[in-house]
Short mmCIF file of C-alpha atoms and ligand atoms in Angstrom, two decimals:
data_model
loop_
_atom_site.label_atom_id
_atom_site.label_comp_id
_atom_site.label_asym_id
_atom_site.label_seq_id
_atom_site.Cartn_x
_atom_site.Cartn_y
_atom_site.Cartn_z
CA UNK A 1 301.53 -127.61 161.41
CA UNK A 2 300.56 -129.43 158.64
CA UNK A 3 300.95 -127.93 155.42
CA UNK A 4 298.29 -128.34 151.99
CA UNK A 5 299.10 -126.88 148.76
CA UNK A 6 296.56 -125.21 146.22
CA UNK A 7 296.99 -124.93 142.78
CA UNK A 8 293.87 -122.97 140.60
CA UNK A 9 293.24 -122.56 137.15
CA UNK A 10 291.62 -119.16 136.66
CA UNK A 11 292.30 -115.95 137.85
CA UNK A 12 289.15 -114.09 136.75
CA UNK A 13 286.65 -112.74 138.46
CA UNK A 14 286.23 -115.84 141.02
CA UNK A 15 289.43 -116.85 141.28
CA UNK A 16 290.91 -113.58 142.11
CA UNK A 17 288.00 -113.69 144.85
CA UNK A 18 289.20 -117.08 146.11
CA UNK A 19 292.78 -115.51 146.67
CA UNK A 20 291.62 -112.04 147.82
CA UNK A 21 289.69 -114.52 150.85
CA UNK A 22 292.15 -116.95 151.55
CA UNK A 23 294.85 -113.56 151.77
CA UNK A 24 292.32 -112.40 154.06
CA UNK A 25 291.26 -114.97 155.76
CA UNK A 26 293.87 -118.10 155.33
CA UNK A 27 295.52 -117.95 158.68
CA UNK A 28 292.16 -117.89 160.56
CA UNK A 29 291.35 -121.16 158.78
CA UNK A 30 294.59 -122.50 159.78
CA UNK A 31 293.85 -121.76 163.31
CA UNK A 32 290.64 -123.72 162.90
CA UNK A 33 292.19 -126.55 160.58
CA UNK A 34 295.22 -127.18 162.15
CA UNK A 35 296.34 -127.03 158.50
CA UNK A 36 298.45 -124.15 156.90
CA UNK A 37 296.82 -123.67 153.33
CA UNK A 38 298.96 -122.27 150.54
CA UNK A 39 299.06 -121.25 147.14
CA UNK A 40 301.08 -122.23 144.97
CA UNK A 41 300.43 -121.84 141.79
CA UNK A 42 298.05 -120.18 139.53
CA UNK A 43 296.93 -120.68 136.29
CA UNK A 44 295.74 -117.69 134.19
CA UNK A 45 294.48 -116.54 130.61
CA UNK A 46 296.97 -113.58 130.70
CA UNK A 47 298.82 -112.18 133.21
CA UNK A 48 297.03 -108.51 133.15
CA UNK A 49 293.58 -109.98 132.10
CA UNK A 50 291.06 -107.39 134.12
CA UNK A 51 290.42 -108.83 137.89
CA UNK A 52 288.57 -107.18 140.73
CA UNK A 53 291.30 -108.09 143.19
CA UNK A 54 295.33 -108.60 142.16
CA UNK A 55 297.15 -111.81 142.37
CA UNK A 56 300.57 -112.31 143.49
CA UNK A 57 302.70 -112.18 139.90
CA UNK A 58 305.09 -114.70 141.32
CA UNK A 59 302.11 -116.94 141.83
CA UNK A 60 301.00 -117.16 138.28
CA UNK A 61 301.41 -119.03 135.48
CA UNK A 62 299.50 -119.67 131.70
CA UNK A 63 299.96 -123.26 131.45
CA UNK A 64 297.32 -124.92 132.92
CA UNK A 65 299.25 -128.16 133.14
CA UNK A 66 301.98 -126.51 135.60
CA UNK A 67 299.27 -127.02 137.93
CA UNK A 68 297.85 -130.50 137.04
CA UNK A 69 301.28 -131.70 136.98
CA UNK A 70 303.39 -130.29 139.92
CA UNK A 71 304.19 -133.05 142.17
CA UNK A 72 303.61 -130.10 145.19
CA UNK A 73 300.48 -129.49 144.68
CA UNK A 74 298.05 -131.50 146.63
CA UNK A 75 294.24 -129.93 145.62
CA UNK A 76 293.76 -128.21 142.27
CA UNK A 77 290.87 -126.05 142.03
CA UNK A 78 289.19 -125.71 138.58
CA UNK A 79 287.13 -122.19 137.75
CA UNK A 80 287.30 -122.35 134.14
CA UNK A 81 283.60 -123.54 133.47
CA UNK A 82 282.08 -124.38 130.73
CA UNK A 83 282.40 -128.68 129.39
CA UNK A 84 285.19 -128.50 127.13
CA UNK A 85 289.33 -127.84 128.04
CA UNK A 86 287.37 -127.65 131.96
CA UNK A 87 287.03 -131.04 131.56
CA UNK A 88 290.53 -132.55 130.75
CA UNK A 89 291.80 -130.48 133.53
CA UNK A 90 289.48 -131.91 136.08
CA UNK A 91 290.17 -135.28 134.70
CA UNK A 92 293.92 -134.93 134.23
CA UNK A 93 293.95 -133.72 137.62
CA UNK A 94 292.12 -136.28 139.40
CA UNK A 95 294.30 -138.57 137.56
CA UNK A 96 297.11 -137.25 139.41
CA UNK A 97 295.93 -138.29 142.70
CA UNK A 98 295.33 -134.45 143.35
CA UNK A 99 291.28 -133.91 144.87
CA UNK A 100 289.74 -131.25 142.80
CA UNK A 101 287.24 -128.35 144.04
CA UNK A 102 285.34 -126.78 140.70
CA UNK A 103 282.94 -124.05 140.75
CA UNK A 104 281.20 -125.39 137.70
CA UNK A 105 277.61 -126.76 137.68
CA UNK A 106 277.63 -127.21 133.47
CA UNK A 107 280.62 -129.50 133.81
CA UNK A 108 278.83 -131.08 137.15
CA UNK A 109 275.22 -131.82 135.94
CA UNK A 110 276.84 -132.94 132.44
CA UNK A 111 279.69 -135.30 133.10
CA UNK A 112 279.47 -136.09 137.16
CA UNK A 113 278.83 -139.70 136.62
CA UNK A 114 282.24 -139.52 134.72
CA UNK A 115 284.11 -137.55 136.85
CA UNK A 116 283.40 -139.23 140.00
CA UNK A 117 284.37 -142.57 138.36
CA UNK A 118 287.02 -140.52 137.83
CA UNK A 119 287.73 -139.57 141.20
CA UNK A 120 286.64 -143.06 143.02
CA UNK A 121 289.60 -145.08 140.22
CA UNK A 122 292.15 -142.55 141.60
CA UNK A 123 291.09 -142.54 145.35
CA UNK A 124 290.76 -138.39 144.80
CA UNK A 125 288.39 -136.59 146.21
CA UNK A 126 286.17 -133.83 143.54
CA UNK A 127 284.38 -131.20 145.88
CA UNK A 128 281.24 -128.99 143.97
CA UNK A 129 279.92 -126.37 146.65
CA UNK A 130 280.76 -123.60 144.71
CA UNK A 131 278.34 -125.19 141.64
CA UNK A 132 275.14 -124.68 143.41
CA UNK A 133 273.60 -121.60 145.29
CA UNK A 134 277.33 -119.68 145.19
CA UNK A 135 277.86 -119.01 148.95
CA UNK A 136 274.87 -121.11 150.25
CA UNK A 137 276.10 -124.06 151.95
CA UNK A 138 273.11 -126.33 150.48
CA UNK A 139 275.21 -129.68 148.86
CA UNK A 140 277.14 -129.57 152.32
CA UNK A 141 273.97 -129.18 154.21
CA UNK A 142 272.40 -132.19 151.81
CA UNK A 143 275.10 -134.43 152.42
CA UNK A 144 276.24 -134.47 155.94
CA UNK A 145 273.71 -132.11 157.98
CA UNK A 146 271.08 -133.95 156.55
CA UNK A 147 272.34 -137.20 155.90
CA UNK A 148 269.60 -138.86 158.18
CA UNK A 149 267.06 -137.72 155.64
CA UNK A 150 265.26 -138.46 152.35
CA UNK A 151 263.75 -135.42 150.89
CA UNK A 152 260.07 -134.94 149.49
CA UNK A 153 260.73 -131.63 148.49
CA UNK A 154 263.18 -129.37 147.82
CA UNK A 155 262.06 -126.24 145.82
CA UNK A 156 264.96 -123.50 144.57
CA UNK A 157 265.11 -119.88 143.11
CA UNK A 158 268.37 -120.89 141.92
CA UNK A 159 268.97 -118.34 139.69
CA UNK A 160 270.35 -114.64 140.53
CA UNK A 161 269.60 -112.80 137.13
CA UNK A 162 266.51 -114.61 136.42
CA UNK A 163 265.23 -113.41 140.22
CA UNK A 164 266.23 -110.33 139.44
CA UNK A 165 264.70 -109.62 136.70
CA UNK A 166 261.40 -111.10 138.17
CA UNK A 167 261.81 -108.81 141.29
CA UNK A 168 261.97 -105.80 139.08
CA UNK A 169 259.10 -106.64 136.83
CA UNK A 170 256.80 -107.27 139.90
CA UNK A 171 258.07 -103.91 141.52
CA UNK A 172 258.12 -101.40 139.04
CA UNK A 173 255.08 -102.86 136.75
CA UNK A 174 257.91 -103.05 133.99
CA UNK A 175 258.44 -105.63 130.89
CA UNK A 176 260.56 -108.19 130.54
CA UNK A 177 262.81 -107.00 127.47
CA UNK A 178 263.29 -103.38 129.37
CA UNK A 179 264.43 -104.69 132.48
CA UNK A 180 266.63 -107.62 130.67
CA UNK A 181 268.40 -104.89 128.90
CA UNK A 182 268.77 -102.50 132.08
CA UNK A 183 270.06 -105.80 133.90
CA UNK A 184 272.64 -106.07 131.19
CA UNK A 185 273.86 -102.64 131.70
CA UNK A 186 274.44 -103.07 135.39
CA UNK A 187 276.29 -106.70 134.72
CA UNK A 188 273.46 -108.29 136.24
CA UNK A 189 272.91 -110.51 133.53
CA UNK A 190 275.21 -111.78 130.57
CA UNK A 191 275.02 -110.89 127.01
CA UNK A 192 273.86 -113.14 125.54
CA UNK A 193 272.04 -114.10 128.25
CA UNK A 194 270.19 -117.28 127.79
CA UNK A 195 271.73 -119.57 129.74
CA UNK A 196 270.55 -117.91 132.55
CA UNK A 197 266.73 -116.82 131.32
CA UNK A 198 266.09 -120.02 129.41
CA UNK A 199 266.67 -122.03 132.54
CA UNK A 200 269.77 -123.94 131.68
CA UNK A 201 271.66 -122.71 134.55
CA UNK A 202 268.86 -123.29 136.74
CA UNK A 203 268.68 -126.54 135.45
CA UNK A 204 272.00 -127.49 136.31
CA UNK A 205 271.65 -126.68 139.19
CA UNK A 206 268.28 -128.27 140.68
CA UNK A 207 269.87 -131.50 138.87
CA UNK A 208 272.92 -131.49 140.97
CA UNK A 209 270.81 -131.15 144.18
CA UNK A 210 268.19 -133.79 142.63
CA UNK A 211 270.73 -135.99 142.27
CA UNK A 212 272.41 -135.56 145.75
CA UNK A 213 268.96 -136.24 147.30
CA UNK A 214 267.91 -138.73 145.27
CA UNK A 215 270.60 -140.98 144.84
CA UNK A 216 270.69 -141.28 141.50
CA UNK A 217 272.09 -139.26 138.71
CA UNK A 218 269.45 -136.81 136.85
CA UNK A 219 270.67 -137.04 133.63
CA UNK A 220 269.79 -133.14 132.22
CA UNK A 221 268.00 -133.89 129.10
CA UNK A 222 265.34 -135.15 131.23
CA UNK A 223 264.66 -132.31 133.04
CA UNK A 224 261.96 -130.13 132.19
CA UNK A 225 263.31 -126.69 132.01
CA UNK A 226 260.92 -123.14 130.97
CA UNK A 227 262.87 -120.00 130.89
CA UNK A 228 261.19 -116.91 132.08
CA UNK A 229 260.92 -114.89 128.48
CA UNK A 230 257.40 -115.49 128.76
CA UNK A 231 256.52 -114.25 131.37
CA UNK A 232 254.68 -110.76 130.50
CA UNK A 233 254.22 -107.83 133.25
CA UNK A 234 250.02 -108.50 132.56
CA UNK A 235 250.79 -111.76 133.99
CA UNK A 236 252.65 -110.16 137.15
CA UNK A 237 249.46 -107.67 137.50
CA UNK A 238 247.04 -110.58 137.29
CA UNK A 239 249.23 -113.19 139.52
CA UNK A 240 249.20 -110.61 142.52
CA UNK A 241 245.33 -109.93 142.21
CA UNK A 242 245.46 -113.67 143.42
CA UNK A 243 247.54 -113.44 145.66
CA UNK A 244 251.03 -114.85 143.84
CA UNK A 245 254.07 -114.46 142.74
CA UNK A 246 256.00 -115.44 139.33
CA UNK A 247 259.65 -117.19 140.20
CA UNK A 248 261.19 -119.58 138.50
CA UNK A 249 261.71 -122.43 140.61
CA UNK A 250 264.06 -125.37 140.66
CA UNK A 251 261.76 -128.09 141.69
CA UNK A 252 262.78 -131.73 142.97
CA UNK A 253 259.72 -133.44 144.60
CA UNK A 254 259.66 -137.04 145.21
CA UNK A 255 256.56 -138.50 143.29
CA UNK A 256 254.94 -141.60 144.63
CA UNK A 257 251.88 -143.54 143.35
CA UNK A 258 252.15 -146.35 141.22
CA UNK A 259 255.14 -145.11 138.96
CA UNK A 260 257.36 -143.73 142.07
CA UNK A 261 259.74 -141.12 140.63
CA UNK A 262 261.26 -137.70 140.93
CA UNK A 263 259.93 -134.84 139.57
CA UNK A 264 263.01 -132.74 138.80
CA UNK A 265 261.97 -129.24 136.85
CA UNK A 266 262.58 -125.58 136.15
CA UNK A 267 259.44 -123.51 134.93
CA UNK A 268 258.15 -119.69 135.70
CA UNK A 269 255.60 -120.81 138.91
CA UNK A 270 253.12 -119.02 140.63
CA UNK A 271 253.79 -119.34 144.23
CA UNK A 272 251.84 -117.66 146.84
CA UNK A 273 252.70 -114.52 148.35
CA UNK A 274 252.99 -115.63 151.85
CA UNK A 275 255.69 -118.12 151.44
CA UNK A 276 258.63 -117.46 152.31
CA UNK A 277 260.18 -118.07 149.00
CA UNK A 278 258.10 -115.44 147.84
CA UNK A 279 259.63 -112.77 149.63
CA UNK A 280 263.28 -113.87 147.77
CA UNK A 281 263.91 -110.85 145.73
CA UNK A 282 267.13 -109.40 143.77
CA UNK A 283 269.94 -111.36 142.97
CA UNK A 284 269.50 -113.26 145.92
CA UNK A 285 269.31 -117.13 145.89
CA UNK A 286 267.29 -119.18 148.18
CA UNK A 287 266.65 -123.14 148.56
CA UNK A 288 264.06 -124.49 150.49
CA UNK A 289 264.27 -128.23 151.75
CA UNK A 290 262.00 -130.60 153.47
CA UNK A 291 263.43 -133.44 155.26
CA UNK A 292 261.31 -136.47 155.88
CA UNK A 293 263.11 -135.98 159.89
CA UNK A 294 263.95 -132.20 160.26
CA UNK A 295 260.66 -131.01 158.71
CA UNK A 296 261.00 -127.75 156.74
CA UNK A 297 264.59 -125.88 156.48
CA UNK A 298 265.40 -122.66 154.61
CA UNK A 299 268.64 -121.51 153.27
CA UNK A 300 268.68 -117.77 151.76
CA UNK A 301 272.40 -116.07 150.30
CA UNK A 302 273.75 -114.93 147.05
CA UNK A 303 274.01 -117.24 144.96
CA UNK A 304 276.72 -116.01 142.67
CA UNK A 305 279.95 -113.00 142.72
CA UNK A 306 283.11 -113.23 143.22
CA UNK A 307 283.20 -112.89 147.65
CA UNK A 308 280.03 -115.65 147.77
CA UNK A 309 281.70 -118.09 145.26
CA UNK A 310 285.08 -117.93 146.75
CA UNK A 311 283.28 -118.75 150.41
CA UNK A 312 282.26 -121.88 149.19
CA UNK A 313 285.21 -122.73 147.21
CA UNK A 314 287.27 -122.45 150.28
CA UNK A 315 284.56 -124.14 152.39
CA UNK A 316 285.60 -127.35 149.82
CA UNK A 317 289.48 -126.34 150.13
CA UNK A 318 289.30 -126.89 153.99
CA UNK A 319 287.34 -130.18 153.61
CA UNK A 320 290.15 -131.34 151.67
CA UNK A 321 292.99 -130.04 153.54
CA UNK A 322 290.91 -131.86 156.31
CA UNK A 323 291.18 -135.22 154.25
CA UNK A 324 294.41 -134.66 153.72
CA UNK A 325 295.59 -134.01 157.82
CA UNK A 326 294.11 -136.99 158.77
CA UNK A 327 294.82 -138.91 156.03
CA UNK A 328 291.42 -139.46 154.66
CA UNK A 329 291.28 -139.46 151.29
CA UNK A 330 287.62 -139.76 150.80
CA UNK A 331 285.70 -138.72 153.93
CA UNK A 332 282.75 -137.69 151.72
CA UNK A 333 281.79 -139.43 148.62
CA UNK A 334 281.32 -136.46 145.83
CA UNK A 335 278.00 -138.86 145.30
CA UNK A 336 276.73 -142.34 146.19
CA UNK A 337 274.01 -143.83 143.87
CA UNK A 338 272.29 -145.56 146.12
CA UNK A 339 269.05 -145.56 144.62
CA UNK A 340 269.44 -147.69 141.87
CA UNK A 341 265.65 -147.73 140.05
CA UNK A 342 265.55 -144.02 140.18
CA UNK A 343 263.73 -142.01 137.75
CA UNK A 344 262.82 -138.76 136.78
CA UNK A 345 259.34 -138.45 136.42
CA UNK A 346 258.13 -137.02 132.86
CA UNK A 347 256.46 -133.74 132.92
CA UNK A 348 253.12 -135.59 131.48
CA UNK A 349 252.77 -137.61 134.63
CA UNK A 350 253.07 -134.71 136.75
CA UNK A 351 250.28 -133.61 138.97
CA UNK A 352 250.03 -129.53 138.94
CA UNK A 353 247.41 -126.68 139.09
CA UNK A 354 247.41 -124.17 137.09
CA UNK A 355 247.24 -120.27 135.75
CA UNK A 356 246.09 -119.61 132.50
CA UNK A 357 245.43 -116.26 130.59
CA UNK A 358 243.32 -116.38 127.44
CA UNK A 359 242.40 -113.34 124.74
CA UNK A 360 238.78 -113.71 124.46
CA UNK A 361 236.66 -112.61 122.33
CA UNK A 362 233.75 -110.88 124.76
CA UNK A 363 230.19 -112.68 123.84
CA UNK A 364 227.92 -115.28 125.02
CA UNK A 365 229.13 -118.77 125.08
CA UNK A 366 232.89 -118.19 125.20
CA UNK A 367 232.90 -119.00 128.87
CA UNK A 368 230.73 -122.25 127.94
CA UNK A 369 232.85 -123.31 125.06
CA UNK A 370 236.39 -123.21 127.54
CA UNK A 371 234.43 -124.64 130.56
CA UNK A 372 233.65 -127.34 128.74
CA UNK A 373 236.59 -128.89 127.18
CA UNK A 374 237.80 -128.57 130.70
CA UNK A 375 234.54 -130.82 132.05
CA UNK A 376 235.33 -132.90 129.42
CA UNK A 377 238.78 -133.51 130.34
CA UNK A 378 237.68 -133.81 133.84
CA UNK A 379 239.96 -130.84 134.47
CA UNK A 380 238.19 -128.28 137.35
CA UNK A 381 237.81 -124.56 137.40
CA UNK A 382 239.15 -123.11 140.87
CA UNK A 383 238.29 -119.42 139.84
CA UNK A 384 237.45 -117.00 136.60
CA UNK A 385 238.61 -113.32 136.60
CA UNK A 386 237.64 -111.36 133.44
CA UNK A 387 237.98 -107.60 133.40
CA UNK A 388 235.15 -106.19 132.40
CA UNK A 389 235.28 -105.41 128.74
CA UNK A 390 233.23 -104.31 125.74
CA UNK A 391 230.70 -106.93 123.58
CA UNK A 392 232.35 -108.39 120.97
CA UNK A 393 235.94 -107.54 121.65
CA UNK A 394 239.27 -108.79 122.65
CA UNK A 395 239.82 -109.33 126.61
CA UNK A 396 241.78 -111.28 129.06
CA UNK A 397 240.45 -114.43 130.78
CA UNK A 398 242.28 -115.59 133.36
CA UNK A 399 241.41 -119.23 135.05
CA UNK A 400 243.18 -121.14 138.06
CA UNK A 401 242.71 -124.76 137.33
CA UNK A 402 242.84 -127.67 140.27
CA UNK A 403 245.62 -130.46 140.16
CA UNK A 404 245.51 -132.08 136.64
CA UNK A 405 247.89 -133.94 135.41
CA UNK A 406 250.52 -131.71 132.97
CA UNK A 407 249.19 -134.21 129.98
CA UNK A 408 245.76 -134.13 129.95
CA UNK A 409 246.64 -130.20 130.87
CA UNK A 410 248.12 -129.73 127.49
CA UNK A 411 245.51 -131.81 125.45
CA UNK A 412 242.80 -129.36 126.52
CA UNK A 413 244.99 -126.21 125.78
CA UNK A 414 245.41 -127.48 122.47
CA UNK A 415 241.33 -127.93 121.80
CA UNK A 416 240.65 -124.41 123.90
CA UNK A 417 243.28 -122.42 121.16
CA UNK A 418 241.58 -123.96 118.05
CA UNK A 419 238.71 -122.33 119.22
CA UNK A 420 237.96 -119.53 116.93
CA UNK A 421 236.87 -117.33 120.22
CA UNK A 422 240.68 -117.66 121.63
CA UNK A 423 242.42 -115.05 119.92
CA UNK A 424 246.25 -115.55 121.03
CA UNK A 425 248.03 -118.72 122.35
CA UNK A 426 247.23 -119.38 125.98
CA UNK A 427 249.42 -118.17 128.50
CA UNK A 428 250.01 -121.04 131.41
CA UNK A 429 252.01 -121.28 134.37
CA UNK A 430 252.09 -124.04 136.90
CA UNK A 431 251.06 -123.01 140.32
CA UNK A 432 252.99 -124.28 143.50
CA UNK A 433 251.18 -124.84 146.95
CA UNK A 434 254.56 -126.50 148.68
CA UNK A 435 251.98 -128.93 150.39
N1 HSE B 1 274.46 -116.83 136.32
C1 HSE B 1 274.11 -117.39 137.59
C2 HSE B 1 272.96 -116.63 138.20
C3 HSE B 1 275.25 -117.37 138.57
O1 HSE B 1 272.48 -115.66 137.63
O2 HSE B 1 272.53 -117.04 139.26
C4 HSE B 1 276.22 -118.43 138.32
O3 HSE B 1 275.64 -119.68 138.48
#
């Protein structure tokens, strides 16, 4: 039997999981490969750093370029993260000839025009499951099982702790700050944590899968990304009266009209409680897809951890010991632009409805005065829910608002909180219909 040799860099919390699966589960890969997969070396911070599962001492190694450059070693996989030393590894190793599996979506969404130059000059392959969705199998399942499609839609709650913390806010009726700081205590969220709650990471991640669909590369500063700080329990309460639920979703939805384009997002959205995305709760990930051929697809998994990263990471290890049997050195591109006008759509342009919570001072004419700057604007009123409050005093107003576009949106929330009957900034969250 054929044999393929690994090297890693990092022996953390993932990679420790990578070796703890392949000890497990290596030779039944084998048997389905035809390929015997080994380690052989291992690249770590220090040799006793703290890691869920043990790796072979004999294995391991702090030089990072033992790995890169050891003639043996045919696949190097990268779980340093992060855009900096991450990089020159990747790159040193692709320049080796050696194909290179990575875990991370920062170094993906920022530099994968770069890297798969990279890859495509030295006839490597660079594999990226792990980047996206953990142990969901979605940029294999957007490549090859649906390569027959173009997608209209694919909509992701792409982030663990930010779905987490959402979960427990709609369950328990709690704030955002007290369950951000319980999720810290459990490890459920990072201190600090805003890469994950100001949508960066989600953001990396909906860009990766924009770009896979879309054929070209969506470059990250143009992606409109809302964390979910804002998002206050009063706006859970009033959401589910309706009949919604707050997640933050990864949106990339083909736009067409006169300025075709790509709407490729990450805001807090109201979806409705009888989708099936609404029923994602926890940590759990979940991306659903709509293929202009197979119609609607779900996938559903954790998106992040040590067992559900190394799945996928190993899922990209047997595609390249694959490549490597038969002597195929690039049997899937990492990513083909073949779509070369592509464009993300600005925010402005986009189409949405809309949730919006005002504090209103309770008298006559306050209804008037917001109804119409919206008639003005040519923006409709779906529906009005004010608890019933006392003359003269502060209470909540909450409107849903038809499709407008986001600018015209913005230009009457900007006239409706000069108004000297709007007491606090408006409160507004983009509803999502999945039509
Ligand atoms: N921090 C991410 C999450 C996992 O909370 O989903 C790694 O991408």
């Amino acid at each position: 039997m054929q044999h393929v040799n690994l090297g890693m860099i990092g022996g953390g919390t993932v990679g420790s999981g990578v070796f703890h699966a392949w000890q497990k589960n290596g030779g039944l890969m084998a048997a389905r490969l035809g390929v015997k997969i080994n380690f052989r070396k291992i690249a770590v911070k220090a040799f006793d750093e703290p890691r869920p599962y043990p790796i072979a001492r004999n294995l391991m190694t702090t030089d990072w370029q033992e790995v890169v450059n050891d003639p043996e070693i045919h696949v190097v996989i990268e779980l340093v993260g992060g855009c900096g030393i991450a990089r020159t590894m990747v790159l040193a190793s692709l320049a080796q000839g050696k194909t290179v599996v990575t875990a991370n979506k920062a170094l993906i969404s920022a530099h994968g025009p770069e890297l798969f130059a990279a890859a495509a000059k030295s006839g490597a392959n660079l594999y990226f499951e792990a980047s996206v969705c953990g142990g969901i199998p979605i940029i294999k399942s957007l490549r090859e099982g649906f390569v027959a499609n173009q997608f209209p839609a694919i909509y992701g709650i792409v982030n663990g702790t930010c779905n987490y913390i959402l979960s427990r806010m709609k369950a328990e009726g709690a704030d955002f700050a007290a369950v951000l700081a319980d999720a810290q205590k459990l490890g459920y969220a990072e201190t600090p944590p805003d890469l994950d709650i100001d949508g960066h990471d989600a953001q990396h991640k909906i860009g990766i899968l924009a770009s896979l669909a879309h054929g070209f590369w969506a470059d990250h500063h143009a992606i409109h990304t809302e964390g979910i700080r804002d998002v206050s329990k009063i706006d859970m309460q009033f959401a589910e009266k309706l009949g919604y639920t707050i997640k933050l979703l990864g949106i990339a939805k083909r736009i067409s009209g006169r300025k075709p384009g790509v709407q490729v997002s990450v805001y807090p959205t109201l979806i409705p409680n009888t989708h099936v995305l609404a029923g994602v709760n926890g940590v759990f990930n979940a991306c659903f897809v709509r293929g202009d051929i197979v119609g609607d697809t779900l996938f559903y998994g954790r998106g992040a951890g040590k067992d559900a990263t190394a799945s996928a990471v190993l899922s990209d290890v047997a595609d390249a010991a694959l490549d490597l049997k038969n002597g195929v050195k690039v049997r899937v591109a990492p990513f083909v632009p073949c779509n070369k006008g592509g464009r993300i759509t600005s925010m402005a342009e986009i189409v949405s409805r809309y949730y919006l919570r005002l504090s209103v001072v309770d008298k006559p004419g306050t209804l008037a005065k917001i109804a119409a700057i919206f008639a003005a604007a040519k923006i409709g009123i779906s529906s009005v829910i004010q608890p019933e409050g006392h003359e003269g005093e502060s209470v909540p107003l909450i409107l849903m608002i038809h499709d407008a576009p986001n600018a015209a949106m913005q230009r009457a929330l900007a006239k409706i909180a000069r108004l000297p009957v709007v007491k606090n900034p408006p409160v507004m969250f983009r509803v999502e219909n999945f039509e």
